[in-house]
Coordinates of C-alpha atoms in Angstrom, one line a residue:
Chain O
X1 CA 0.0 0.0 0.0
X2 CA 1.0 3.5 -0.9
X3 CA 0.8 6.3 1.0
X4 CA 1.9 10.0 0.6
X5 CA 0.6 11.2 3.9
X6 CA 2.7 9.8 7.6
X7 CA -0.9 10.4 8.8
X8 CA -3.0 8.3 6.7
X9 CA 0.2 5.7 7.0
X10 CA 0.1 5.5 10.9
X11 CA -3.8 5.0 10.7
X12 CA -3.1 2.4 8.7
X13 CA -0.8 0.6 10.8
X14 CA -1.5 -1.0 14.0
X15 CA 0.0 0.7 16.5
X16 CA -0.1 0.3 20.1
X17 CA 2.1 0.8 23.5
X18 CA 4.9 -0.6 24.1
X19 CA 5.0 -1.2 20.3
X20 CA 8.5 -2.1 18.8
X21 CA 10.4 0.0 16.2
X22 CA 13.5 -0.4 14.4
X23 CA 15.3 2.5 12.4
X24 CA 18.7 2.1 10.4
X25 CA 21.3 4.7 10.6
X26 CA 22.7 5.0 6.9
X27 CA 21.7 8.3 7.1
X28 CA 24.0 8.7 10.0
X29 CA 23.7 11.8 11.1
X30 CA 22.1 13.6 8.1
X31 CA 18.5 10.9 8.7
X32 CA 15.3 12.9 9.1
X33 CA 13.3 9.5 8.6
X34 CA 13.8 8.7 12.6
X35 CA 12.5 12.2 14.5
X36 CA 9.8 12.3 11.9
X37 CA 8.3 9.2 12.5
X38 CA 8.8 9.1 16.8
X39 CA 7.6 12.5 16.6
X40 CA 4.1 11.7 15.3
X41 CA 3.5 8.3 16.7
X42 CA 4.7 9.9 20.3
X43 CA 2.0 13.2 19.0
X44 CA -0.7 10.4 19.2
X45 CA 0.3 9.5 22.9
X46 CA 1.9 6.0 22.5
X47 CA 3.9 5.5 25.3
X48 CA 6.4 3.1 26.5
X49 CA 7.9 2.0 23.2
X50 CA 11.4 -0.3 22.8
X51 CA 13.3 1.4 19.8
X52 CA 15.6 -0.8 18.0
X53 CA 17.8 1.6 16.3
X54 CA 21.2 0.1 14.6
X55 CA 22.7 3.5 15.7
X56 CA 21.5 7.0 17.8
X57 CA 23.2 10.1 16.4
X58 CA 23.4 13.3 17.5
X59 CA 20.5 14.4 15.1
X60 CA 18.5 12.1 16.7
X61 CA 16.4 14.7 19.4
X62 CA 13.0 13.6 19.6
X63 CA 14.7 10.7 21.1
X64 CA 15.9 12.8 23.5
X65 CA 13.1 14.2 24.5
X66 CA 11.3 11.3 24.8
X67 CA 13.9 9.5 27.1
X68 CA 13.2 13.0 29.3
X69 CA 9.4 12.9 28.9
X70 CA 9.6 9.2 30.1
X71 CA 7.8 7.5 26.9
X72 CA 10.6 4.8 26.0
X73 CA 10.9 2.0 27.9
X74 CA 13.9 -0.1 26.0
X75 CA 16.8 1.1 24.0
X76 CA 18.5 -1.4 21.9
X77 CA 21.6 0.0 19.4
X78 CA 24.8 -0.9 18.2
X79 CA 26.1 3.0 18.9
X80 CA 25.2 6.3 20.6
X81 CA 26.9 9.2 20.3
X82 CA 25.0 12.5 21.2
X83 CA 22.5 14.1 23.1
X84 CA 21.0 10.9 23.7
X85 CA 23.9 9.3 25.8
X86 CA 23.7 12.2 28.2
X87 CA 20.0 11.8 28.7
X88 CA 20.5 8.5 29.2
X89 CA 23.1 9.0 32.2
X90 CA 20.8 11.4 33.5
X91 CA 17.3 10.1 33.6
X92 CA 17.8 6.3 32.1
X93 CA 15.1 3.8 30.8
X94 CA 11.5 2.8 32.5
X95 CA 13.2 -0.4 30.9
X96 CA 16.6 -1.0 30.3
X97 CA 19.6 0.2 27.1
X98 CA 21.2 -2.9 25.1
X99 CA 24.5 -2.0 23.3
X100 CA 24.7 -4.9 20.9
X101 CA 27.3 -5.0 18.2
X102 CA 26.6 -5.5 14.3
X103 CA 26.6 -9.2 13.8
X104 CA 24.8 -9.7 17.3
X105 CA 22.0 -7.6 16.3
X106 CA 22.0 -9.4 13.0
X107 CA 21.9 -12.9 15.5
X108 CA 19.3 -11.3 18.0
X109 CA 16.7 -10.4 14.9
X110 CA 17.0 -13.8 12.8
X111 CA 16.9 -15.8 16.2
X112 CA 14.1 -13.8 17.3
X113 CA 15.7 -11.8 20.5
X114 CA 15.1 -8.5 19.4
X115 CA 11.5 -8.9 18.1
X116 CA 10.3 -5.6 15.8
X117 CA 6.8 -4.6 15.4
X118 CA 7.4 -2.1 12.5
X119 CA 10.6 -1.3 10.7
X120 CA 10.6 2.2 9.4
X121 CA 13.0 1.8 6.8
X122 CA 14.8 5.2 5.4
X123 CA 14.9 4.5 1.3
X124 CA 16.9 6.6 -0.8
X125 CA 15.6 5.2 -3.8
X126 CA 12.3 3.1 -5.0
X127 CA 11.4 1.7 -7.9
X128 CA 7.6 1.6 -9.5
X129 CA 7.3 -1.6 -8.1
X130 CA 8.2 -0.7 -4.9
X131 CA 12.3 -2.4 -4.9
X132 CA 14.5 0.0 -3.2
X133 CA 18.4 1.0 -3.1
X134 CA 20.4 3.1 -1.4
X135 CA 22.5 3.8 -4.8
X136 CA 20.5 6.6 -6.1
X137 CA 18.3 10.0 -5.2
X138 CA 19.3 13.2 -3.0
X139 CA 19.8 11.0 -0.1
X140 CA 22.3 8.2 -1.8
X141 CA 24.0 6.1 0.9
X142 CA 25.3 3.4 -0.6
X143 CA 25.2 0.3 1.1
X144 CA 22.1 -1.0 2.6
X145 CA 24.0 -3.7 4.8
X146 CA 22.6 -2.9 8.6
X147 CA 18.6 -3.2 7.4
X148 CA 19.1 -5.9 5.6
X149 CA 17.6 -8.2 8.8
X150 CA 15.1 -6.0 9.7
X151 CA 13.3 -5.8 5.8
X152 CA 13.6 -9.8 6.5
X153 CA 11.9 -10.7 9.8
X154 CA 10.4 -7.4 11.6
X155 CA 6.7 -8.0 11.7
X156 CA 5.8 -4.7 9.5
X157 CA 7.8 -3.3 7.1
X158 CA 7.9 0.3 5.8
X159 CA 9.4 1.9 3.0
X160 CA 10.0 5.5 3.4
X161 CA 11.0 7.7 0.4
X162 CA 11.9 11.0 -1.1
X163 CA 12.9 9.7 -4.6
X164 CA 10.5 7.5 -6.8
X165 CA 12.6 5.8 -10.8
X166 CA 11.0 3.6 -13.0
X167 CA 12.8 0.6 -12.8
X168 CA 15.6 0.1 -9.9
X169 CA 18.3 -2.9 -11.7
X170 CA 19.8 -4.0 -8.6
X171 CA 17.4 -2.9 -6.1
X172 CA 18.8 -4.1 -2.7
X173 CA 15.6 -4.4 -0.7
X174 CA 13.2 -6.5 -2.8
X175 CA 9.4 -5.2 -2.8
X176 CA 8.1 -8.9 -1.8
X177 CA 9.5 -7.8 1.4
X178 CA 7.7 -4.7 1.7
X179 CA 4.0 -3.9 3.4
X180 CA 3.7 -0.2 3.0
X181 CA 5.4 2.6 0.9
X182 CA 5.9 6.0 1.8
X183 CA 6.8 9.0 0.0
X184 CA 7.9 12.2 1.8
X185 CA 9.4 15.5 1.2
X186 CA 13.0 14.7 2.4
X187 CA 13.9 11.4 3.8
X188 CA 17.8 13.7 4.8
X189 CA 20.2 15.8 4.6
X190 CA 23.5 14.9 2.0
X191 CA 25.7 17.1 4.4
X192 CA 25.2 14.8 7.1
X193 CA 24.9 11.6 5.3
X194 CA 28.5 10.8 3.7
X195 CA 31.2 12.8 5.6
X196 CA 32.8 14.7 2.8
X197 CA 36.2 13.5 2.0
X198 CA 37.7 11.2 4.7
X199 CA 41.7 12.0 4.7
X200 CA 44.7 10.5 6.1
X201 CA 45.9 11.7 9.1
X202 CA 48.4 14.5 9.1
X203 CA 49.5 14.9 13.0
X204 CA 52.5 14.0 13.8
X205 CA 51.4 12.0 17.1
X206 CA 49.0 9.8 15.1
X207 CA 50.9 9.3 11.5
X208 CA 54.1 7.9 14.5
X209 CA 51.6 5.4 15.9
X210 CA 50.6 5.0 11.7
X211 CA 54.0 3.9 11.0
X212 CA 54.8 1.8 14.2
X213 CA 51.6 0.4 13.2
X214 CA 52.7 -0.3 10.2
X215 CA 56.1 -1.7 11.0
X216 CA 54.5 -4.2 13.5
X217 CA 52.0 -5.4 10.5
X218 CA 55.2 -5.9 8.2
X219 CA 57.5 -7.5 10.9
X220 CA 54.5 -10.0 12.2
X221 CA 55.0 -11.7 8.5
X222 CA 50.7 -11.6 8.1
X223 CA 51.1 -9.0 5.0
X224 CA 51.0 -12.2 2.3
X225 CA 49.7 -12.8 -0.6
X226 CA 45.6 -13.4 -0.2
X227 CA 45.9 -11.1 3.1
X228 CA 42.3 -9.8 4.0
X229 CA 41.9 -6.3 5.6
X230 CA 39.5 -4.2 7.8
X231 CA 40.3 -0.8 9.5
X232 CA 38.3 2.4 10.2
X233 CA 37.7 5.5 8.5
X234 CA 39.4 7.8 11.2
X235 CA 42.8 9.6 10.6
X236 CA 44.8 7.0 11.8
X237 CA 43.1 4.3 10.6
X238 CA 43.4 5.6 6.8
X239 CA 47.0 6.1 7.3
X240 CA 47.9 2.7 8.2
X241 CA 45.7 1.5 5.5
X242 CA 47.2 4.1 2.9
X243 CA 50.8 2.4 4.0
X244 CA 49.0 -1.0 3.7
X245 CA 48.1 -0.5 0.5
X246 CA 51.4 1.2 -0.5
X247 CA 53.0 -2.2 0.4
X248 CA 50.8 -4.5 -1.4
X249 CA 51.4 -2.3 -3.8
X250 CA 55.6 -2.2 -3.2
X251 CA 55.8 -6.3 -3.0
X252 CA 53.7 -7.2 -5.8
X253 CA 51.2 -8.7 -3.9
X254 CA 47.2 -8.7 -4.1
X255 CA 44.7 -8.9 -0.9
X256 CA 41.9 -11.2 -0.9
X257 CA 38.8 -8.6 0.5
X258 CA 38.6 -5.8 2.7
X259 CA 35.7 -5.7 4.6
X260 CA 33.7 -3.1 6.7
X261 CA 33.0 0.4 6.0
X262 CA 34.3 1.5 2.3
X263 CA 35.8 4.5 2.2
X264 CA 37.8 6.1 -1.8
X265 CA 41.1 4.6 -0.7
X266 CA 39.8 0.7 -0.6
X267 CA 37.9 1.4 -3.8
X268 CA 41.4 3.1 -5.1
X269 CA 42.6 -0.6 -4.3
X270 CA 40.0 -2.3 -6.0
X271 CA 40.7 -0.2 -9.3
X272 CA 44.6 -0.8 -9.2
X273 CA 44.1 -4.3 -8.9
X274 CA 45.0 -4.8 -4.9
X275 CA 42.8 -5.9 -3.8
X276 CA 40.1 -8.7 -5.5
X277 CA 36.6 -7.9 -3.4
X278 CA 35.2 -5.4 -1.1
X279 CA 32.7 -6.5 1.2
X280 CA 30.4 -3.2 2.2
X281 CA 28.2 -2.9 4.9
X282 CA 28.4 1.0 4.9
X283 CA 30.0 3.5 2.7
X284 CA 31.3 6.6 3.8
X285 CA 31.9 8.4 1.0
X286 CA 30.6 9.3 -2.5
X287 CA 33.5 7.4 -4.4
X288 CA 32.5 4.6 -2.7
X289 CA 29.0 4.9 -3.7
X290 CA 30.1 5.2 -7.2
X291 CA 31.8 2.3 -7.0
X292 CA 29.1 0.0 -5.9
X293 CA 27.4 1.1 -9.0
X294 CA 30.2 0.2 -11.2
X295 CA 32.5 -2.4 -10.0
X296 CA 30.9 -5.9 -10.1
X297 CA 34.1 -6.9 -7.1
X298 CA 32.4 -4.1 -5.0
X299 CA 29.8 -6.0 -2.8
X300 CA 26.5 -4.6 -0.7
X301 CA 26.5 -7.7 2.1
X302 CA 24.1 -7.6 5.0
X303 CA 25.0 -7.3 8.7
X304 CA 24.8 -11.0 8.7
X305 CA 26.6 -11.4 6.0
X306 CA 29.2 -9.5 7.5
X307 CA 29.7 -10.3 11.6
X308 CA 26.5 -12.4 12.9
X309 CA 28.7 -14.8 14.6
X310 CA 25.8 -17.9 13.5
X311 CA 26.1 -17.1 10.2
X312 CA 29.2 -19.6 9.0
X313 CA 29.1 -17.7 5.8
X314 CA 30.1 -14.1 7.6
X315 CA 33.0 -12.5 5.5
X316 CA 34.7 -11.2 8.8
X317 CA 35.5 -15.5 9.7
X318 CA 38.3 -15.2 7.2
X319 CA 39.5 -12.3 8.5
X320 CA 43.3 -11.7 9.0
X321 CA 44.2 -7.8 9.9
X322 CA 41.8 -5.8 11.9
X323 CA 43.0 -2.0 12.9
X324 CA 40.8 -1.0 15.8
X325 CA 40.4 2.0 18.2
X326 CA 40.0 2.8 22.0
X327 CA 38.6 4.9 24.4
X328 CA 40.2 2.9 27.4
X329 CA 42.6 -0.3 27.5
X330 CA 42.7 -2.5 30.8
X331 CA 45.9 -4.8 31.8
X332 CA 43.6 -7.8 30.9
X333 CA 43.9 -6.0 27.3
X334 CA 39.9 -5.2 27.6
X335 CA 39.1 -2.4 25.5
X336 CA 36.4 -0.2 25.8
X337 CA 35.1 1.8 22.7
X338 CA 31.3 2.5 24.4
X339 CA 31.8 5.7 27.5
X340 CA 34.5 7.6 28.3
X341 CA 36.6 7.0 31.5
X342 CA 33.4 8.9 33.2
X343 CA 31.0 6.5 32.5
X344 CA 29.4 8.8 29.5
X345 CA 28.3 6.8 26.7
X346 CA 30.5 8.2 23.4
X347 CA 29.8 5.4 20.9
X348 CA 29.6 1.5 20.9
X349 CA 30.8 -1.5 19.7
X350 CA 29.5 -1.3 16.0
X351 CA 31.8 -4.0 14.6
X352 CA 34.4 -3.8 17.0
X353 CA 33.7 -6.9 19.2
X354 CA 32.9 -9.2 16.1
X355 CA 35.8 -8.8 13.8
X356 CA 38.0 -8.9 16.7
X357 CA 37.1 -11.9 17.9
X358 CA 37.1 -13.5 14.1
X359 CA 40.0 -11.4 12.7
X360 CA 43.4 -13.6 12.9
X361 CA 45.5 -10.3 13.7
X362 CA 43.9 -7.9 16.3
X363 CA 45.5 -4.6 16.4
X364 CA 44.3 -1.6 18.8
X365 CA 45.6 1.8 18.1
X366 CA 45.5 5.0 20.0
X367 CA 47.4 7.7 21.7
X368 CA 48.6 6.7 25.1
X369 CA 47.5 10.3 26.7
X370 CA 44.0 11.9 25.8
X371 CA 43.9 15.0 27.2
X372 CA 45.8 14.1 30.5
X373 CA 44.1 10.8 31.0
X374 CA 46.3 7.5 30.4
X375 CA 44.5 4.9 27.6
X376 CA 45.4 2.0 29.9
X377 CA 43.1 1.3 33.2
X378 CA 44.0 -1.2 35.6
X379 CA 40.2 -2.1 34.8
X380 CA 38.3 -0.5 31.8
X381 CA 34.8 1.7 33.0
X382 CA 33.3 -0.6 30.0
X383 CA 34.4 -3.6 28.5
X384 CA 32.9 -3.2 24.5
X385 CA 35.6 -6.3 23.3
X386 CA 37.2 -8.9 25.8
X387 CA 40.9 -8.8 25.9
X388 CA 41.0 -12.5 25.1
X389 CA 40.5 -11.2 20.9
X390 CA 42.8 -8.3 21.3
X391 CA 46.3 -9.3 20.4
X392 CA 48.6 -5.9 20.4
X393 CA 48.3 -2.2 21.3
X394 CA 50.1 -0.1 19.4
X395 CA 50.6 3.5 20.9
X396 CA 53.0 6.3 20.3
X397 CA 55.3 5.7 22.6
X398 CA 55.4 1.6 22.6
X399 CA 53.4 -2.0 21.7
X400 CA 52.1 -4.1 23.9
X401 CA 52.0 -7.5 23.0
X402 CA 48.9 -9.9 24.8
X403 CA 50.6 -12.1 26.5
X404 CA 48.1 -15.0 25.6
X405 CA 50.2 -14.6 22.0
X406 CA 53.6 -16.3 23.1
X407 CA 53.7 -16.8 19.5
X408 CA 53.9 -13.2 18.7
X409 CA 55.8 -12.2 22.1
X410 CA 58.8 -15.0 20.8
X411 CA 58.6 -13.5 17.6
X412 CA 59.4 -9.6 18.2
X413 CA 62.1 -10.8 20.8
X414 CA 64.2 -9.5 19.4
X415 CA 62.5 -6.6 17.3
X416 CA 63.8 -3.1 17.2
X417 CA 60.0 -2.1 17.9
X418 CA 59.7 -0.9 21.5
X419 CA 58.2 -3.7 22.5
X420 CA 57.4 -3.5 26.3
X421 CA 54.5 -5.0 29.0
X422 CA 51.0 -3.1 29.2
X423 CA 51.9 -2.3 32.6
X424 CA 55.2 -0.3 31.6
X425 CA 53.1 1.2 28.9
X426 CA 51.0 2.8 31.4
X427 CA 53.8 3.4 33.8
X428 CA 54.9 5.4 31.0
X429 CA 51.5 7.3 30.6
X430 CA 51.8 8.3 34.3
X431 CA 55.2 9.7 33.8
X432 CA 53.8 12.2 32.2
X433 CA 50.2 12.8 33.8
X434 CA 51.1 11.9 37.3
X435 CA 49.0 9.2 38.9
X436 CA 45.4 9.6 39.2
X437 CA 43.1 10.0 42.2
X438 CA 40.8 6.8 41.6
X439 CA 37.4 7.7 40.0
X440 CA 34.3 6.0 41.8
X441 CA 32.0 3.8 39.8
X442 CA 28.3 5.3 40.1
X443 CA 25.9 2.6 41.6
X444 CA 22.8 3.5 39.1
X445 CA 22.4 0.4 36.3
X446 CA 20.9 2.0 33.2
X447 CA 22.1 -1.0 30.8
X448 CA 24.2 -3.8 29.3
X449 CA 26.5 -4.4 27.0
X450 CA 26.4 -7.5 24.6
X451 CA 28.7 -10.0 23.0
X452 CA 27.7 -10.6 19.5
X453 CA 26.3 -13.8 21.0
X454 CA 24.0 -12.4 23.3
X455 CA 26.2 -12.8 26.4
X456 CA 26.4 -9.9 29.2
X457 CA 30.1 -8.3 29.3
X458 CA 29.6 -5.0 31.3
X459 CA 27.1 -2.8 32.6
X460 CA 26.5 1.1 31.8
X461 CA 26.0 3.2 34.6
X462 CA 23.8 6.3 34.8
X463 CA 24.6 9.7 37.3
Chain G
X1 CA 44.8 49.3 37.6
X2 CA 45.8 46.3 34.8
X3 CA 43.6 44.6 32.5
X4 CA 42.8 40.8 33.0
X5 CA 45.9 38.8 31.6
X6 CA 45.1 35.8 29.4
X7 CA 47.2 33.3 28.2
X8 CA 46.5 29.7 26.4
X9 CA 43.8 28.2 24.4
X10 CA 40.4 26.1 25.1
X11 CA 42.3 23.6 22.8
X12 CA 42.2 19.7 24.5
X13 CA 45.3 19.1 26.4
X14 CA 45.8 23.0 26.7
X15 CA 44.6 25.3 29.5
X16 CA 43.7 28.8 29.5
X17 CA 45.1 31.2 32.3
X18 CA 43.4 34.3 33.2
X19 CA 45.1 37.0 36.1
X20 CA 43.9 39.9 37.6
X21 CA 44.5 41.8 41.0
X22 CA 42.1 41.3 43.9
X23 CA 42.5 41.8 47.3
X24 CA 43.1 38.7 48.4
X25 CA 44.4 35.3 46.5
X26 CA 42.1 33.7 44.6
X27 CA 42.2 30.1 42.7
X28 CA 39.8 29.3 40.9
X29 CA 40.6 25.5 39.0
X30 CA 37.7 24.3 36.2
X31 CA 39.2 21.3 34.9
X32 CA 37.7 18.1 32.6
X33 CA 40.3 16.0 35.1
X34 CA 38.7 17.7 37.8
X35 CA 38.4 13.8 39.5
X36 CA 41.4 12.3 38.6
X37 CA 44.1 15.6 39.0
X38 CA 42.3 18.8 40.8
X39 CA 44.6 18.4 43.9
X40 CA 47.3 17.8 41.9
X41 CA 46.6 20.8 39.3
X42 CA 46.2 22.4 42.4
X43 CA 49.5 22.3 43.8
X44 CA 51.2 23.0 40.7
X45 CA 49.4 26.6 40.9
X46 CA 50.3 27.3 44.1
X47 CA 53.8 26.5 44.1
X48 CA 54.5 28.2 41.1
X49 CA 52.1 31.3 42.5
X50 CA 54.2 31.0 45.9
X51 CA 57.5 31.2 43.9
X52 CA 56.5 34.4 41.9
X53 CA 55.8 35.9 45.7
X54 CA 52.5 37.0 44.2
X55 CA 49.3 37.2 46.7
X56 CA 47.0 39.8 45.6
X57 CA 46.0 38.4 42.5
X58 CA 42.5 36.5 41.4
X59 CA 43.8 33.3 39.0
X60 CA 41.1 31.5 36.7
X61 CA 42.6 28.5 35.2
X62 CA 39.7 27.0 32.6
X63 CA 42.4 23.0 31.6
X64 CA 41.1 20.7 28.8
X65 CA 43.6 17.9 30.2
X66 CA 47.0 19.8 29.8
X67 CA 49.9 18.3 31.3
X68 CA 52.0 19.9 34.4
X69 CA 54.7 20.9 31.6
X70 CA 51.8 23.2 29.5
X71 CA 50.5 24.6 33.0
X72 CA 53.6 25.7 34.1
X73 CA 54.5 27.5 31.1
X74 CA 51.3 29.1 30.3
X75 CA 51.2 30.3 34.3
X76 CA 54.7 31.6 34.2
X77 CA 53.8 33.5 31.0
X78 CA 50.6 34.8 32.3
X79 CA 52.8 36.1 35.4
X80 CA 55.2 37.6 33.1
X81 CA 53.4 39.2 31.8
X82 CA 50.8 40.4 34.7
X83 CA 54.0 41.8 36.3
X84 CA 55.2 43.8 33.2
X85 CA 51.6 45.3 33.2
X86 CA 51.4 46.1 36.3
X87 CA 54.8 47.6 36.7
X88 CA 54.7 49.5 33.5

């Protein structure tokens, strides 16, 4: 059914308290599709409802506001990042917040754990027949990959669109799928959808840790022919992926996939013959939309396809390099990516946790200081990824080894890396900051976070 | 009577130091560390306020996680130059 009204849609739907919803956050932080549909199903006085977005961002206000108003009773995302996290710590749930991580809420919605009423599902494009990509229109994001579950098993499923074509030729939601279709003004805003051109980093602090990085990678003998690849889009990140590439490129050697989120510089690979596939769950920016147009070894996959740990088929299980980031590091080599060191929710697992438990070569970088606070706890405020998958830390100032890798540890013996303990790392850190008075954990429970396979590792904490 | 000496930026691991004469001494320490390092920061500031024999004097310092080497210099060049103004 077609509608060109949200009104005449949401009288059509059944809604109810308590009612379920799911969002996807392509948009990132650009979506208008989320506010404008809480907005009008919270105008009608529903109350209590579980929201199952893949990710908040700071766009993301009527949430907010509802959290305040006391109308949402769960909260289950991959990510926050926002206005959102600090109403969180300040008021919390009626029920309770679930940080999963990409493939668990992949797992959670095909096994039935995270059960969604109606998924209101931002389309950038549709077709006559009601097929819709994320390739085309004002809105183009690319990659589908984190709604891909949701179009499959939520109980309702809603198109929402600003761009209607003829005929879509590789549409990546099919319209067999779909229940309703609706067409509005402006599903977002470009400015806040891809994030302009992502660049290597230039500071000196971060390109060091870039080339130590790097160096480690080279020296650990995993940069072989058939090597697969993931890392970040951050500063960092895209320098050691720029060097990376440089020596695939140097050796004569071609990489099997790189999986993740796409940024110009993979698809750069691609097109120079580096690299065989990319496996895209999200791109981030417009070359790499282009090129999932164009290049038949550029690949849309689903969450599932990508992380959900049940899913033997998930493109992360062949996995050798993953470049990673922290907020906080613990002796146990626990790393936090979800609050800060004050308990403040600033973002989430997203895939962290999953490829780092399937990726052969776990590598965490990060400055050892931010802004006068050491990287390494004795214990981390949050555990997002359990030290058990986290093989080195690679900071400015020295790499850390996990011990549980004796086969790494007896390989750089004898490196000319600065090789050294986690706890002379930090010892280091406090050098320069001095040692810290110890913060107190707060005693208010406001949530969990979640393995990919629906196992409790931490709690959040509210004020 | 001198103007309000500034010095620093609101940059992260920088601090910003204001000065200006009072009657009495006044610290006043807003820092994102506040939990970890406000005692610390603290004694930093007085030491270095003790050395430069200065008492009358009303110091605001706003830190966005700088480290003791960065609060040193920016105080020091905030007293430098509250003396110099004041002299002159």
């Amino acid at each position: 059914m077609r509608f060109k009204n949200l009104d005449a849609l949401l009288d059509a739907l059944s809604l109810h308290d308590q009612m379920s919803l799911s969002f996807h956050h392509h948009l990132r932080n650009g979506d208008a599709v989320l506010n404008l549909v809480l907005e009008a199903i919270l105008h009608r006085g529903y109350k209590d409802l579980n929201l199952y977005p893949s990710a908040i961002f700071p766009i993301h206000h009527t949430i907010e506001t509802a959290i305040k108003e006391g109308k949402i009773h769960n909260i289950t995302t991959n990510y926050i990042n926002g206005p959102v996290a600090l109403a969180l710590k300040e008021k919390g749930l009626k029920g309770t917040l679930k940080m999963q991580s990409h493939g668990g809420r992949a797992r959670a919605i095909i096994e039935d754990e995270n059960t969604i009423d109606i998924a209101f599902i931002a389309a950038p494009a549709v077709d006559e027949k009601g097929n819709a990509s994320g390739l085309e229109g004002p809105s183009a994001c690319g990659s589908l990959g984190y709604v891909i579950e949701d179009v499959k098993h939520a109980k309702t499923k809603v198109l929402i669109t600003d761009y209607t074509v003829s005929k879509l030729d590789n549409p990546q939601i099919s319209s067999s799928d779909i229940d309703y279709l609706l067409t509005v003004d402006s599903i977002g805003d470009a400015s806040g959808i891809m994030s302009g051109t992502l660049k290597p980093t230039n500071d000196p602090l971060n390109l060091k840790i870039a080339r130590l990085s790097q160096a480690f990678l080279q020296a650990s003998g995993m940069i072989q022919e058939n090597v697969s690849y993931q890392s970040g889009a951050g500063g960092t990140s895209l320098a050691i992926t720029k060097m990376f590439i440089e020596t695939l490129k140097n050796q004569g050697l071609t990489a099997s996939f790189f999986t993740g989120g796409i940024t110009a510089q993979h698809v750069q690979a691609l097109e120079a013959g580096l690299v065989k596939d990319l496996y895209d769950v999200q791109c981030f920016d417009l070359t790499a939309i282009e090129s999932l147009r164009k290049n038949k070894a550029h690949h849309a996959i689903s969450a599932s396809d990508y992380a959900n740990p049940n899913n033997t088929k998930r493109k992360i299980k062949d996995l050798d390099i993953v470049i990673l980031g922290a907020s906080e590091i613990d002796y146990a080599f626990n790393v936090n990516v979800t609050t800060d060191s004050y308990h403040t929710i600033i973002g989430g697992s997203g895939g962290h946790s999953d490829t780092a438990e399937d990726a052969k070569l776990t590598v965490v970088v990060s400055p050892l200081l931010k802004a006068r606070l050491s990287l390494i706890k004795k214990s981390v405020s949050a555990i997002t990824t359990p030290g058990e998958h986290i093989d080195v830390l690679i900071t400015e100032r020295g790499i850390a080894i996990n011990p549980k890798r004796q086969d790494l540890l007896k390989r750089f013996e004898n490196s000319p890396l600065p090789i050294m303990t986690i706890e002379a790392l930090q010892a280091l850190a406090y050098q320069f900051t001095g040692i810290p008075k110890p913060t107190v954990k707060p005693k208010k429970i406001i949530g969990t976070i979640e393995s990919r396979h629906g196992q409790k590792l931490d709690s959040l904490y509210g004020k | 009577m001198a103007d309000i000496i500034t010095v620093g930026t609101l940059e992260s691991s920088d601090c910003m130091v204001s000065l200006k004469p009072s009657k009495t001494l006044e610290i006043k320490i807003d820092t994102i560390v506040h939990e970890a390092f406000y005692h610390h920061i603290k004694t930093v500031v007085e030491k270095i306020l003790n050395e430069a024999e200065l008492k009358n004097i009303h110091l605001s310092l706003t830190d966005k996680g700088a480290l003791d080497y960065t609060i040193k210099a920016r105080l020091k060049t905030a007293i430098e130059r509250f003396k110099e103004a004041n002299n002159g």
